[in-house]
Amino acid sequence: MNWFEAIFTAFASPLFYKLTILSALPLIFAGIGGVYSEITGVTNIALEGIMKLGAFIGVAFTFITGNPWLGLLLGMLGGLILSFLHAYVSIEWSANQIVSATALILIAQGFTGFLMRPIFGQEGQTDFVSKIPTVKIEAVQNIPFIGEIFGEISSFFYIAIVVIIGSWFLLYKTPLGLRMRSVGENPRAADTLGVNVKAIRYFGVLMSGILAALGGMYLALGDIGQFQEQMPAGKGFIALAAMILGNWNPIGTMWAALLFGAAEAMNIQLQTLMVLPSEIKALLNLLPFVLTLIVVGGFVGRTRAPAADGVPYEKE
């Protein structure tokens, strides 16, 4: 099978579209988490580290308790705590937000690496644990083509729908969302009107921690059922690209994540359909990252970040 036939076969297969959605899920969670933080004016490039810590804690407590739902909740709590550190130094100390977020990535890497052997008795990856169950809808399964995509799919898919719609509604249809956007654009003017800038920024950063951890736990508890030390393998940075391409909007971020998910799905399909040398497979594995560079490079200047994004605010 040549390249053209393989690409055509992939596009004609419902598996390609299912893989696109599933590959996009961690990017959707983390990317929308980034929206929450940056729309209030706090840059958060620590999504990669928060995803890693969330995945690790989720698997660790699933391993200990045997309950993946409890692992999910505690993983979200771990993301909340890690993001609080970023919020505190960024908001209270007016620290450089890039440096703070980079430190959190290193903390997450060190924390997970240090605890692998004490908890699991091995390094590199954990044993398999119970996964969050899939949702099966028999009525949908009987629909040609569509049923193969949505008939049985991860519970995280439905959580993502709630997150996307709920986030869009919160940010654009509620007074809280208006305050968040005003703080991200002009915190001094918002402060003058009585908006608690610190509280709003804390809320945004903490929400980014919860959602990024959720994205990491999809990889561990929704996809493969174990934690691997290389997780999330750059997906936190791709989620940032999805956020930028989506113009700091939950719906836009979703579409951008699906674009990157399609690149990952095509990579998987091509490697499945074709007999390829290892060198070509390695190049195909780079496809999502190359697309990230192309998209971000091409759209810088066509999207607009919140005016106060990354700018500390000190009340006079």
GROMACS .gro file of C-alpha atoms in nm, residues 34 37-44 86-87 90-91 97 201-202 205 308-311:
model
   21
   34GLY     CA    1  -0.457   2.726   3.008
   37SER     CA    2  -0.528   3.095   3.373
   38GLU     CA    3  -0.423   3.322   3.090
   39ILE     CA    4  -0.759   3.489   3.038
   40THR     CA    5  -0.716   3.625   3.392
   41GLY     CA    6  -0.362   3.745   3.318
   42VAL     CA    7  -0.138   3.467   3.454
   43THR     CA    8   0.081   3.282   3.205
   44ASN     CA    9   0.091   2.912   3.284
   86HIS     CA   10   0.234   2.893   4.076
   87ALA     CA   11  -0.055   3.123   4.165
   90SER     CA   12   0.298   3.486   4.061
   91ILE     CA   13   0.023   3.683   4.235
   97GLN     CA   14   0.564   3.361   3.562
  201ARG     CA   15  -0.647   3.531   3.920
  202TYR     CA   16  -0.627   3.263   4.189
  205VAL     CA   17  -0.483   2.944   3.787
  308ALA     CA   18  -0.240   4.179   3.073
  309ASP     CA   19  -0.137   3.815   3.022
  310GLY     CA   20   0.187   3.755   3.209
  311VAL     CA   21   0.188   4.103   3.366
   0.00000   0.00000   0.00000
